Tab-separated table of C-alpha atoms in Angstrom:
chain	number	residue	atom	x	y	z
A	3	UNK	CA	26.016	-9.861	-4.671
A	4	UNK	CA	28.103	-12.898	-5.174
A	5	UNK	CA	25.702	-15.055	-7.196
A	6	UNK	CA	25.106	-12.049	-9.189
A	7	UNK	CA	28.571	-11.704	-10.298
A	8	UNK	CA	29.095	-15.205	-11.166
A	9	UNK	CA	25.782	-15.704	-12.962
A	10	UNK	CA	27.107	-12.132	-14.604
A	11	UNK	CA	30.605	-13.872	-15.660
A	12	UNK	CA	29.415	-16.832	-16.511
A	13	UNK	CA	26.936	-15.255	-19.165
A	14	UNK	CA	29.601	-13.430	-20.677
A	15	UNK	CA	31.792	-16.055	-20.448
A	16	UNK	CA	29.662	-18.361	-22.670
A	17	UNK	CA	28.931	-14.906	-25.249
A	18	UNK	CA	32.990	-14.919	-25.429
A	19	UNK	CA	33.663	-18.892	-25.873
A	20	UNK	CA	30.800	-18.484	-28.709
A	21	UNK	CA	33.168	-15.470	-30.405
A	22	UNK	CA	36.082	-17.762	-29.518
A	23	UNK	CA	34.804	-20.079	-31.995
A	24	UNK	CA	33.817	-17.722	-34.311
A	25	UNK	CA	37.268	-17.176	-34.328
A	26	UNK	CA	38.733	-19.979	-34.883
A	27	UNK	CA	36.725	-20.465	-37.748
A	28	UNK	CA	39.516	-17.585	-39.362
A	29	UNK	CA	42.429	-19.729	-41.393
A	30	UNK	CA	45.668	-17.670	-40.897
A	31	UNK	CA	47.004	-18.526	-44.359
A	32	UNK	CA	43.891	-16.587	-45.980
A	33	UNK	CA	44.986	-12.906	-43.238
A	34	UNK	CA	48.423	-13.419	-44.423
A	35	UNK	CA	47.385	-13.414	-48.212
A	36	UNK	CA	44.725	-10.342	-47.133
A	37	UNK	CA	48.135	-8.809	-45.517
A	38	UNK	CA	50.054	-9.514	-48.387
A	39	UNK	CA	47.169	-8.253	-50.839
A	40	UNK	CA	47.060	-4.798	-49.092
A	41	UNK	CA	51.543	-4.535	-49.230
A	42	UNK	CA	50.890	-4.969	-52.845
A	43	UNK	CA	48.509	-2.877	-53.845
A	44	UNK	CA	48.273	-0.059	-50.903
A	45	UNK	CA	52.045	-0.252	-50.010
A	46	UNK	CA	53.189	0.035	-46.071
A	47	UNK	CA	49.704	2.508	-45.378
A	48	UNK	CA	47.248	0.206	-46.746
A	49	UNK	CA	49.148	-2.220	-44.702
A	50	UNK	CA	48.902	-0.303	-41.624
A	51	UNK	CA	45.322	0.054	-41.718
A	52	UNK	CA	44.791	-3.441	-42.331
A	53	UNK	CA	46.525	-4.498	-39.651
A	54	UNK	CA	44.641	-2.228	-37.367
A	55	UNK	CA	41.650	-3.875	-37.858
A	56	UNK	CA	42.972	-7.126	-37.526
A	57	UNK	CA	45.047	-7.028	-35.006
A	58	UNK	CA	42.814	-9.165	-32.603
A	59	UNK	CA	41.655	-11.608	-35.490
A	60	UNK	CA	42.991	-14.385	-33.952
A	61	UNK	CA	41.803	-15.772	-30.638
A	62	UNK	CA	44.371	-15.411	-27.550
A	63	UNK	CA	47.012	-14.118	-29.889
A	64	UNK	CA	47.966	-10.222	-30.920
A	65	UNK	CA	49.184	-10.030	-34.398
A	66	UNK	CA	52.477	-7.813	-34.974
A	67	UNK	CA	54.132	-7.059	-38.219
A	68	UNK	CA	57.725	-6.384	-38.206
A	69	UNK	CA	58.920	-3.369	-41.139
A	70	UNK	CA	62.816	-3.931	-42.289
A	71	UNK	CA	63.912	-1.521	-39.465
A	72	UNK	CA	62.626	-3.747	-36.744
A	73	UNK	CA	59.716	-1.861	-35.492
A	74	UNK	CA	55.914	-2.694	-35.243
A	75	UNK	CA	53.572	-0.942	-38.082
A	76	UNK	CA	51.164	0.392	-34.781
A	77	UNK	CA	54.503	1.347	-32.974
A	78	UNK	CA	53.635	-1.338	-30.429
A	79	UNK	CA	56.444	-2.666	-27.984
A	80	UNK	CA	57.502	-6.039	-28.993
A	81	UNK	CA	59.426	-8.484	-26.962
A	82	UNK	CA	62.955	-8.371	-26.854
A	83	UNK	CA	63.544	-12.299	-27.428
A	84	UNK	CA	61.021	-12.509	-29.947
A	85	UNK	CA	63.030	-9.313	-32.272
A	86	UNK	CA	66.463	-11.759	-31.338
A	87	UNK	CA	64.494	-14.792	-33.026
A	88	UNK	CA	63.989	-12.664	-36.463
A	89	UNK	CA	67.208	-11.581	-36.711
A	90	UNK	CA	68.689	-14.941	-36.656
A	91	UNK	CA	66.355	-15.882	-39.702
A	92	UNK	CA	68.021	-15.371	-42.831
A	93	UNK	CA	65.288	-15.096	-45.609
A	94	UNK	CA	65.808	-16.689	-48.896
A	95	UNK	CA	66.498	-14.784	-52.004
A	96	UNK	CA	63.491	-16.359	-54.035
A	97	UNK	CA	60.512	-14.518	-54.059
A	98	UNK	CA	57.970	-16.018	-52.967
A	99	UNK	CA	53.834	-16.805	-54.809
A	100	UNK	CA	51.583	-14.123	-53.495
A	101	UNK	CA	54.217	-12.365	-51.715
A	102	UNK	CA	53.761	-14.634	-48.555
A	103	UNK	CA	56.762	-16.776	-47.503
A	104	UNK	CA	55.888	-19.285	-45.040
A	105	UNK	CA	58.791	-19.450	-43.014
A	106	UNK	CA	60.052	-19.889	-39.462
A	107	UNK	CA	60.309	-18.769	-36.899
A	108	UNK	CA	57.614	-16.393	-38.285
A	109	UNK	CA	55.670	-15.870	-41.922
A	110	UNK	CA	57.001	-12.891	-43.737
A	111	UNK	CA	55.319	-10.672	-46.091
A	112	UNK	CA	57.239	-9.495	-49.667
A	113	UNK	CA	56.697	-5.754	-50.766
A	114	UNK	CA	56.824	-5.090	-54.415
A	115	UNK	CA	60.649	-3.593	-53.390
A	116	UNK	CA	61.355	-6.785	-52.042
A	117	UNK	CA	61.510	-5.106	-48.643
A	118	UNK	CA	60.417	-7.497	-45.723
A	119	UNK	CA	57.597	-7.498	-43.138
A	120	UNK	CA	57.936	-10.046	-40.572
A	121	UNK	CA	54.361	-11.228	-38.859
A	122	UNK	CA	54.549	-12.369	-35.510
A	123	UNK	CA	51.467	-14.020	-33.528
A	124	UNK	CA	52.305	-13.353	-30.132
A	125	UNK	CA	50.324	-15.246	-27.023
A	126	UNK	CA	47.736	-12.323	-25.271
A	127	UNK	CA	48.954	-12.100	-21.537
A	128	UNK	CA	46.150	-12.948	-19.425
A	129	UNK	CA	44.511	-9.716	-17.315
A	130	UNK	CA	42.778	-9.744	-14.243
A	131	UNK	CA	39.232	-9.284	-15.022
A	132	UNK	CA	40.476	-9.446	-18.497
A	133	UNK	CA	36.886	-11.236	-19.779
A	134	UNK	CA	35.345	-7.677	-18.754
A	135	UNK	CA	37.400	-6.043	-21.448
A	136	UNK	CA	36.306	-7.984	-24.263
A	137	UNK	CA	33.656	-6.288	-26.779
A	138	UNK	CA	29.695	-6.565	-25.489
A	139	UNK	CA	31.167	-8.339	-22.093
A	140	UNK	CA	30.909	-5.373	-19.680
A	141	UNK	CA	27.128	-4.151	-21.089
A	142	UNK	CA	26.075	-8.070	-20.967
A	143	UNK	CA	27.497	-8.195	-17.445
A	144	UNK	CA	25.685	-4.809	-16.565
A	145	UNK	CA	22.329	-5.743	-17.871
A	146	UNK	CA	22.634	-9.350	-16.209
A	147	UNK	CA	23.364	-7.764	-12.762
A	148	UNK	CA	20.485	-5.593	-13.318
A	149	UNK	CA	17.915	-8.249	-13.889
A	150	UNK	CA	18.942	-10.278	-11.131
A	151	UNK	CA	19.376	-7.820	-8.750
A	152	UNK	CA	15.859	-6.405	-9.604
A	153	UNK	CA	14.286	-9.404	-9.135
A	154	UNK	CA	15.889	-10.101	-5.752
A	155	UNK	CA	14.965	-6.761	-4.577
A	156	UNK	CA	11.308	-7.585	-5.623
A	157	UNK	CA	11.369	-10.690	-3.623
A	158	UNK	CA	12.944	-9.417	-0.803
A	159	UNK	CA	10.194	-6.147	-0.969
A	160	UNK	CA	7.258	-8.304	-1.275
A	161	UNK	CA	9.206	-10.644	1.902
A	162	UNK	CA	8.583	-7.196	3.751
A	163	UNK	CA	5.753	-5.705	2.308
A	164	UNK	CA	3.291	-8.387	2.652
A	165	UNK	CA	3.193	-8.661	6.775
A	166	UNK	CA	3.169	-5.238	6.877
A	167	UNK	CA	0.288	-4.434	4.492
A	168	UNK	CA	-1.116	-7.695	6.925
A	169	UNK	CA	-0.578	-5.569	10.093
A	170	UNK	CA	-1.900	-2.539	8.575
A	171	UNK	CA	-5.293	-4.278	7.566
A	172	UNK	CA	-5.292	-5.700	10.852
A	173	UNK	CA	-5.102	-2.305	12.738
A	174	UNK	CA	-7.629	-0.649	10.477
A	175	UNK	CA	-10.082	-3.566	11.622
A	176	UNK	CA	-9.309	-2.890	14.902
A	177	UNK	CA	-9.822	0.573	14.783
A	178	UNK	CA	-13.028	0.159	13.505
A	179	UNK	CA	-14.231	-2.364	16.459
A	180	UNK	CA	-13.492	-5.604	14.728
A	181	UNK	CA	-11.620	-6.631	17.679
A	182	UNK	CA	-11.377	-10.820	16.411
A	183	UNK	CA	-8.448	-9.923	14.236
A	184	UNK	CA	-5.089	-12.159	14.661
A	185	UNK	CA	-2.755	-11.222	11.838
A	186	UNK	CA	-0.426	-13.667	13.864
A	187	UNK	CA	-2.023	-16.422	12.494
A	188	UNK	CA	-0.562	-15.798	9.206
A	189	UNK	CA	2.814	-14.247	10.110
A	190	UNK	CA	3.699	-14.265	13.497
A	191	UNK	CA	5.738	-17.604	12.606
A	192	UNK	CA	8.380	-15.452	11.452
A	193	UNK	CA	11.659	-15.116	13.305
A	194	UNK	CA	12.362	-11.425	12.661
A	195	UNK	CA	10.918	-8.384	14.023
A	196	UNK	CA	7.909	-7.913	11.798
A	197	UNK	CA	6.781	-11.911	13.425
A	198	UNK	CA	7.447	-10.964	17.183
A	199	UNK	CA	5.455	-7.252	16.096
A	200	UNK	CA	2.588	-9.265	15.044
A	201	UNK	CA	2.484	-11.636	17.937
A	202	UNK	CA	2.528	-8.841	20.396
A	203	UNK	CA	-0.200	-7.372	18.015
A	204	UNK	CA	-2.472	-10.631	19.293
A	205	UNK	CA	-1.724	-10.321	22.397
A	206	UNK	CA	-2.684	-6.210	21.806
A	207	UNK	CA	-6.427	-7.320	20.618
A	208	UNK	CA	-6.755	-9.753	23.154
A	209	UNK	CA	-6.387	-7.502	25.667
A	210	UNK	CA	-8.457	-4.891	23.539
A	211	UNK	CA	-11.442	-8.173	23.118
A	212	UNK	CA	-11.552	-9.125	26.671
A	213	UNK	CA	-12.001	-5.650	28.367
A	214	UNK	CA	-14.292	-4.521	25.722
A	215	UNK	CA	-16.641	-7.654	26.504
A	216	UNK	CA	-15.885	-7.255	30.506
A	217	UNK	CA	-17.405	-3.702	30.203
A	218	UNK	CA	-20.226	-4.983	27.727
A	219	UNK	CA	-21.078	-7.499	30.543
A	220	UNK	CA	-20.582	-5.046	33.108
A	221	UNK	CA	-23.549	-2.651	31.369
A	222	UNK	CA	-26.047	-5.320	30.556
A	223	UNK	CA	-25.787	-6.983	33.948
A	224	UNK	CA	-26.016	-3.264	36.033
A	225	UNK	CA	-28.787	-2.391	33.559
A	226	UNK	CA	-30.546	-5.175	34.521
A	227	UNK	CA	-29.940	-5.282	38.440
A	228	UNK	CA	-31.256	-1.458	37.703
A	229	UNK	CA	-34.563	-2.375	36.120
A	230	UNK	CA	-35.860	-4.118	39.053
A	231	UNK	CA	-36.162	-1.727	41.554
A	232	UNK	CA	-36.935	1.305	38.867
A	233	UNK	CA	-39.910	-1.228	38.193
A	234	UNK	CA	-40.729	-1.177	42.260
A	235	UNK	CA	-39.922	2.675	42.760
A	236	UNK	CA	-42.652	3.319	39.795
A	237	UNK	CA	-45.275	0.765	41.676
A	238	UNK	CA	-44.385	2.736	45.047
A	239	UNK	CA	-44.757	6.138	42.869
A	240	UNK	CA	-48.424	5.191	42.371
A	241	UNK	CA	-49.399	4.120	45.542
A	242	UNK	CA	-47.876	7.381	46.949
A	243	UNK	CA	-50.282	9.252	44.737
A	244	UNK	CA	-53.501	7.442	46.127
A	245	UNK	CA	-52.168	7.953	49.281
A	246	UNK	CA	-51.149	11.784	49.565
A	247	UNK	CA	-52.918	14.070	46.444
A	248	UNK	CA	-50.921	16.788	47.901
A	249	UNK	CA	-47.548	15.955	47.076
A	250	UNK	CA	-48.640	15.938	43.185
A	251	UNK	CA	-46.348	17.725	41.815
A	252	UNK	CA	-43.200	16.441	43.593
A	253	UNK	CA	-44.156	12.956	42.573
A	254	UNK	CA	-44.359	14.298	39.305
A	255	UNK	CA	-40.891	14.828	38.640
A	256	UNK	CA	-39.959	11.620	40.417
A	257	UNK	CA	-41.864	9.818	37.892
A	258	UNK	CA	-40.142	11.718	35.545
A	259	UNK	CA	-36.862	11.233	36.763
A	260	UNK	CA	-37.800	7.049	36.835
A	261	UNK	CA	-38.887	7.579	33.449
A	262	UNK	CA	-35.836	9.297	32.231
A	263	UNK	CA	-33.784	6.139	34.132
A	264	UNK	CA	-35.504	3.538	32.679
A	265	UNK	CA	-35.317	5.477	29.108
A	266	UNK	CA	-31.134	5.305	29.425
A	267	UNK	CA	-31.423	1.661	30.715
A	268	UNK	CA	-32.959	0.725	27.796
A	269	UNK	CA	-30.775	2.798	25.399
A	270	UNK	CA	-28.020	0.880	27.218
A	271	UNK	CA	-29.536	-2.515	26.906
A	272	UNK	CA	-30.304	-1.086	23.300
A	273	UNK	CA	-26.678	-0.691	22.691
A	274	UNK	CA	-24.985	-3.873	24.351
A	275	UNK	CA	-27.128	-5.728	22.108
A	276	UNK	CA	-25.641	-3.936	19.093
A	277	UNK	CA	-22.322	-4.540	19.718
A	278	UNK	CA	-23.221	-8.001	20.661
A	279	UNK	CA	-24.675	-9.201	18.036
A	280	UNK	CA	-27.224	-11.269	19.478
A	281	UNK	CA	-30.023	-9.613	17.326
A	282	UNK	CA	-29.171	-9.770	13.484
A	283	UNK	CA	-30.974	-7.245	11.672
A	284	UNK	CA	-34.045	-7.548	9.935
A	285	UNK	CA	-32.749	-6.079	6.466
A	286	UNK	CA	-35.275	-5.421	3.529
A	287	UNK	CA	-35.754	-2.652	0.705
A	288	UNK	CA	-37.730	0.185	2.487
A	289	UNK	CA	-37.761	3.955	0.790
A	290	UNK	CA	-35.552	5.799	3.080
A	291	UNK	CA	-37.727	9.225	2.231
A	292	UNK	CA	-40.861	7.523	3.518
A	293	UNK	CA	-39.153	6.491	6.891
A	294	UNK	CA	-37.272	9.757	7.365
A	295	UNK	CA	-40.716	11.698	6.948
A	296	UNK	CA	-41.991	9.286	9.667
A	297	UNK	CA	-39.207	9.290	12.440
A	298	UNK	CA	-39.821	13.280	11.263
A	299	UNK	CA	-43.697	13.494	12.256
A	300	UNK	CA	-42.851	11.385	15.300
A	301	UNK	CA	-40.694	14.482	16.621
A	302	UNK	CA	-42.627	17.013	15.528
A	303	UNK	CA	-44.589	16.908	18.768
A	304	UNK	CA	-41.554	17.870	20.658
A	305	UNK	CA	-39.869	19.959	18.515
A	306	UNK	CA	-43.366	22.270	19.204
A	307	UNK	CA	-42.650	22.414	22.565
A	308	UNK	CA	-39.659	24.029	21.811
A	309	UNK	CA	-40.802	26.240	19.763
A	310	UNK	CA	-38.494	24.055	16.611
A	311	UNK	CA	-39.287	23.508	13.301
A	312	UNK	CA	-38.402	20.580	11.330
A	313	UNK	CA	-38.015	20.398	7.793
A	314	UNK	CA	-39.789	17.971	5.604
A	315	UNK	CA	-37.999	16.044	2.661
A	316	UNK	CA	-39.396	15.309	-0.528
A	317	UNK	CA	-40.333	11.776	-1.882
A	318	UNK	CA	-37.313	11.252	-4.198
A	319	UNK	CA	-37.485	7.354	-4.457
A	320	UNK	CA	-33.984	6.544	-2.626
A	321	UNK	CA	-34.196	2.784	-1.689
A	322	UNK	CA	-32.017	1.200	0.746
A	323	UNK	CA	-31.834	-2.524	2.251
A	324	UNK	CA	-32.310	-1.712	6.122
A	325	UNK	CA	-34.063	-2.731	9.306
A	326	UNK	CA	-36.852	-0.623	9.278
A	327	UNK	CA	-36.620	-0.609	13.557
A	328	UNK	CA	-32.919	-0.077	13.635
A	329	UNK	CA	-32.620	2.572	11.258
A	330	UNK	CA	-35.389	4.608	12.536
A	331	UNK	CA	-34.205	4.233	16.035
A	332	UNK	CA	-30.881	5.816	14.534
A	333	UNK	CA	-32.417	9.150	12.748
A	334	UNK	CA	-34.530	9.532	16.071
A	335	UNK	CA	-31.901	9.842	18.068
A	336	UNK	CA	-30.108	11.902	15.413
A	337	UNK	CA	-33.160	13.888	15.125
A	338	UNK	CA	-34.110	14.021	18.900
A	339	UNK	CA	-30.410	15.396	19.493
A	340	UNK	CA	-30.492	18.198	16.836
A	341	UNK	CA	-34.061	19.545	18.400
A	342	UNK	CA	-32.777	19.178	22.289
A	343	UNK	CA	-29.344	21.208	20.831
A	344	UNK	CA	-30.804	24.181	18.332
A	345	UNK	CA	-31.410	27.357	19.636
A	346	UNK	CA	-35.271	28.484	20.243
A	347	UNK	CA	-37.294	29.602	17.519
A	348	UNK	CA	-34.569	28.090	14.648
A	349	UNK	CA	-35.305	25.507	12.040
A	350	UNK	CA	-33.973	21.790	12.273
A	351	UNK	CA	-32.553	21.351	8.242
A	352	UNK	CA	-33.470	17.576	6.985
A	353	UNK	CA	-32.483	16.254	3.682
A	354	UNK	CA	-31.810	13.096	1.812
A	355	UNK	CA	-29.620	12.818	-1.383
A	356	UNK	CA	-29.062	9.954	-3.454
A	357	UNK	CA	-25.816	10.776	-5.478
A	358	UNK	CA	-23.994	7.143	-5.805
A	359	UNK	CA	-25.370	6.788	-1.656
A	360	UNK	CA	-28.012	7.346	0.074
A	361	UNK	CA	-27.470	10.029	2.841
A	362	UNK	CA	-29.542	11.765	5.404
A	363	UNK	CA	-28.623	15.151	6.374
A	364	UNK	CA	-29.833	16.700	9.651
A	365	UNK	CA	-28.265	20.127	10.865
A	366	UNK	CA	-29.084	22.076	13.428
A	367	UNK	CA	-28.178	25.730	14.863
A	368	UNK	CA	-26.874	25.369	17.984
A	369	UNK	CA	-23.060	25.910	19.687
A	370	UNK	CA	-21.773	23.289	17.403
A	371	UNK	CA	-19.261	21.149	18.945
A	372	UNK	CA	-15.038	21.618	19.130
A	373	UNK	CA	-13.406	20.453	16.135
A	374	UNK	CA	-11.234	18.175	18.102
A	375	UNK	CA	-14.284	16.283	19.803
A	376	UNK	CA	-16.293	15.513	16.487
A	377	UNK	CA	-15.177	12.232	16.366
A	378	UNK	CA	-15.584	11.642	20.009
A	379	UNK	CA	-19.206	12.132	20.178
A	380	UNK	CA	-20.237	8.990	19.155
A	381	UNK	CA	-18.906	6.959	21.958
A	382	UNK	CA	-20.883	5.946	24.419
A	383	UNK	CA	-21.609	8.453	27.451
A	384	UNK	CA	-18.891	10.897	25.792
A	385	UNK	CA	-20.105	14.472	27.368
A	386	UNK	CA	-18.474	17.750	24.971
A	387	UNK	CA	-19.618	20.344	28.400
A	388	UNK	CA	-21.161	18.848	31.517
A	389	UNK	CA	-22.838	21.942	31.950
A	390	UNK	CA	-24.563	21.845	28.729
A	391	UNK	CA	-25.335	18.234	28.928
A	392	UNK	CA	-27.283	18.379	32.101
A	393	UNK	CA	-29.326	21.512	30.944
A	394	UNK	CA	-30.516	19.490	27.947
A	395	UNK	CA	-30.853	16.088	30.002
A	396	UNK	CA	-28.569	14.585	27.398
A	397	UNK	CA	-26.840	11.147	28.791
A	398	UNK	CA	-24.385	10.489	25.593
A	399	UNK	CA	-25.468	7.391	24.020
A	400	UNK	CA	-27.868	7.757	21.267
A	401	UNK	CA	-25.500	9.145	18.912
A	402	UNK	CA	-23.187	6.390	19.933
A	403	UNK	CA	-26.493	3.986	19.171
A	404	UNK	CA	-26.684	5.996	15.292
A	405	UNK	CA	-22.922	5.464	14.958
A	406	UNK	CA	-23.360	1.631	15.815
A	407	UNK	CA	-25.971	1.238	13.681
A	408	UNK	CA	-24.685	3.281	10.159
A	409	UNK	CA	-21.990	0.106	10.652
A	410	UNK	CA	-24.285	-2.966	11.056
A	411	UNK	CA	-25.873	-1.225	7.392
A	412	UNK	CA	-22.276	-1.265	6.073
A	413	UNK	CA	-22.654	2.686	6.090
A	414	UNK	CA	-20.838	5.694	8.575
A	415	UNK	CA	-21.941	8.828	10.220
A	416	UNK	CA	-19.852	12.193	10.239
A	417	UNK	CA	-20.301	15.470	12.357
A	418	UNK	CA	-19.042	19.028	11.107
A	419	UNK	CA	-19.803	22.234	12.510
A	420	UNK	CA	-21.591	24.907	10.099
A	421	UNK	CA	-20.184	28.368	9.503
A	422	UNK	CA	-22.878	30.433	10.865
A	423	UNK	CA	-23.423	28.171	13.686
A	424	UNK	CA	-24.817	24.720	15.003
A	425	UNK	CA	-23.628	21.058	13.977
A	426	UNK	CA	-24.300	18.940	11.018
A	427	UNK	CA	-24.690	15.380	10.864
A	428	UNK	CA	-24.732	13.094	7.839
A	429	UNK	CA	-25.390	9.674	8.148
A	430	UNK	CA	-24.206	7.537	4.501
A	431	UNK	CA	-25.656	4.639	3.719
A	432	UNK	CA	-24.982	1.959	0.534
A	433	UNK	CA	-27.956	2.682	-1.878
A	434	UNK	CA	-30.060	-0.578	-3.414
A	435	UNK	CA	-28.948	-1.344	-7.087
């Protein structure tokens, strides 16, 4: 606030020296002929008004003229001492050219009466703040604080606003799994609060990085360990069928059990692998009509044995850049999900749309799911009813699998219930130019 009011003051200062020597630019002799011009032809009024405007002619002086009675024309107070000076003058008798005499201890003016008007230049006492009540000096000192103070509140908003807009980049890349972030790198130098925030931010995502890739190791090594003796219990399965033809149908649905354990090892493998990394997709243009139609007649067979329809979609041309595996491993399980869920005897709904993306619809009519869990279902082994989950033999993780995969294709998925019933899922992807 301090620099502001002396760059303020010293602006106007400079404006003010400038009308200072604008001012002294005025010769005195030519206001006292003006002066005595006006007495002449105006009288004591036109007089008045004269000096009215000129008054303040002269820099750092007032200008007062003195009638014959001893009083100012503008009824101004005029210092006692400087009255006692003018009545110790005694003016001459000759009248003077121009009706000016230049006398002293003051000029004095000549009516056409040969009545006298003393001028007195008086020294301007100085003010405090006295600058500020020149003409122009208090706007010019507003509009100067304004412009600096603007720009000082623009740096210090962008000082702020940056780190944050940082920090909230950095959370929203968290939030979406990208778990490398370190806005601290860039900001957590800083001594204030919004530094030691971003430095315990890093020390947040560490934290976040290393459990998430302790429980990524955690599923790939158990998954493994697992698939070794699944592998022996299906060799034993088949020897115990040679052996005892009897016990058919309970070996049955042991195999079937193995087979449903090795399935959800592999979706888990599946999915570790995903988030990993390790396996960059094998992206080209496909037509995503063509490949939902496929995944579609792939399910069919199932779908019968519910007694489930599927709809068909329409060739409509839609063209994506995808991995033809990946992204058909996705609508399955979208698919697969949606058939396992509707009720008997209903109709699965597929459609694709190409309106600016490219996005596959596939709705079902089931229970539908609570509003508050939408988002949850696509994490990994996230169960909405246990009770539902183990009728339908569902283990959680090939939605998560679709969810994981709508990101590696730069796209999203989204759940919403319907209003007569069941759940709808859309899965958006970015459409080929």
């Amino acid at each position: 606030m301090t620099l502001i009011t002396l760059i303020a003051i010293v602006t106007s200062a400079a404006i003010v020296e400038r009308r200072i020597d604008d001012a002294r630019d005025i010769d005195p002799t030519q206001l006292l002929t003006q002066a005595a011009a006006r007495l002449r032809e105006g009288g004591r009024d036109d007089l008045e008004k004269w000096l009215r405007k000129n008054s303040r002619a002269l820099p750092g002086v007032d200008i007062f003229i003195i009638d014959p009675q001893g009083f100012d024309l503008l009824k101004r107070e005029v210092p006692a001492r400087a009255l006692q000076r003018i009545r110790r003058f005694s003016p001459s008798p000759r009248y003077p050219p121009k009706g000016v005499r230049m006398a002293r201890p003051a000029a004095q003016l000549v009516g056409p009466d040969n009545e006298i008007y003393t001028v007195l230049t008086l020294a301007r006492r100085p003010q405090p703040f006295g600058i500020l009540q020149l003409p122009g000096v208090p706007l010019t000192v507003f509009l100067v604080a304004l412009l600096v103070s603007g720009f000082a509140c623009w740096l210090l908003a962008r000082y702020l606003s940056r780190p944050l807009r940082q920090l909230q980049t950095a959370t929203q890349e968290v939030a979406h799994g990208q778990l490398a972030v370190r806005p601290g790198r860039e900001i957590g130098h800083r001594r204030d609060e919004i530094g030691k925030l971003a430095r315990d931010f890093d020390r947040m995502a560490t934290a976040l990085q290393e459990s998430a890739a302790t429980q990524k190791r955690m599923l790939r090594d158990i998954s493994h360990e697992l698939r070794s003796p699944l592998a022996r219990m299906q060799v034993a399965l088949e020897l115990a069928r040679r052996k005892t033809p009897d016990a058919t149908g309970e070996l049955d649905r042991i195999a079937r059990e193995a087979d449903r354990l090795n399935s959800l090892i592999g979706q888990i493998l599946g999915l570790v692998r995903l988030e990993s990394g390790s396996r960059p997709p094998n992206m080209q243009e496909i037509d995503l009509c063509e490949l939902v139609n496929q995944v579609v007649a792939d399910t069919r067979l199932e779908a019968d044995a519910r007694g489930v329809e599927i709809g068909t979609v329409r060739p409509a041309g839609i063209a994506v850049m995808a991995d033809p595996a990946l992204l058909a491993s996705a609508l399955e399980n979208v698919l697969r999900n949606a058939v396992v869920y509707t009720a008997p005897q209903t109709r699965v709904e597929v459609g694709v749309t190409g309106n600016g993306t490219a996005e596959v619809e596939i709705a079902d009519r089931g229970h539908g799911v609570p509003e508050s869990e939408l988002e949850q279902i696509f994490e990994p082994f996230h169960r909405v009813a246990d009770a539902r989950e183990r009728h339908s033999g569902g283990e959680g993780v090939g939605l998560a699998i679709a969810a994981r995969v709508a990101r590696i294709h730069g796209g999203r998925i989204e759940a919403t219930n319907r209003d007569n019933g069941g759940l709808r899922i859309r899965l958006i992807l970015p459409r080929k130019a």
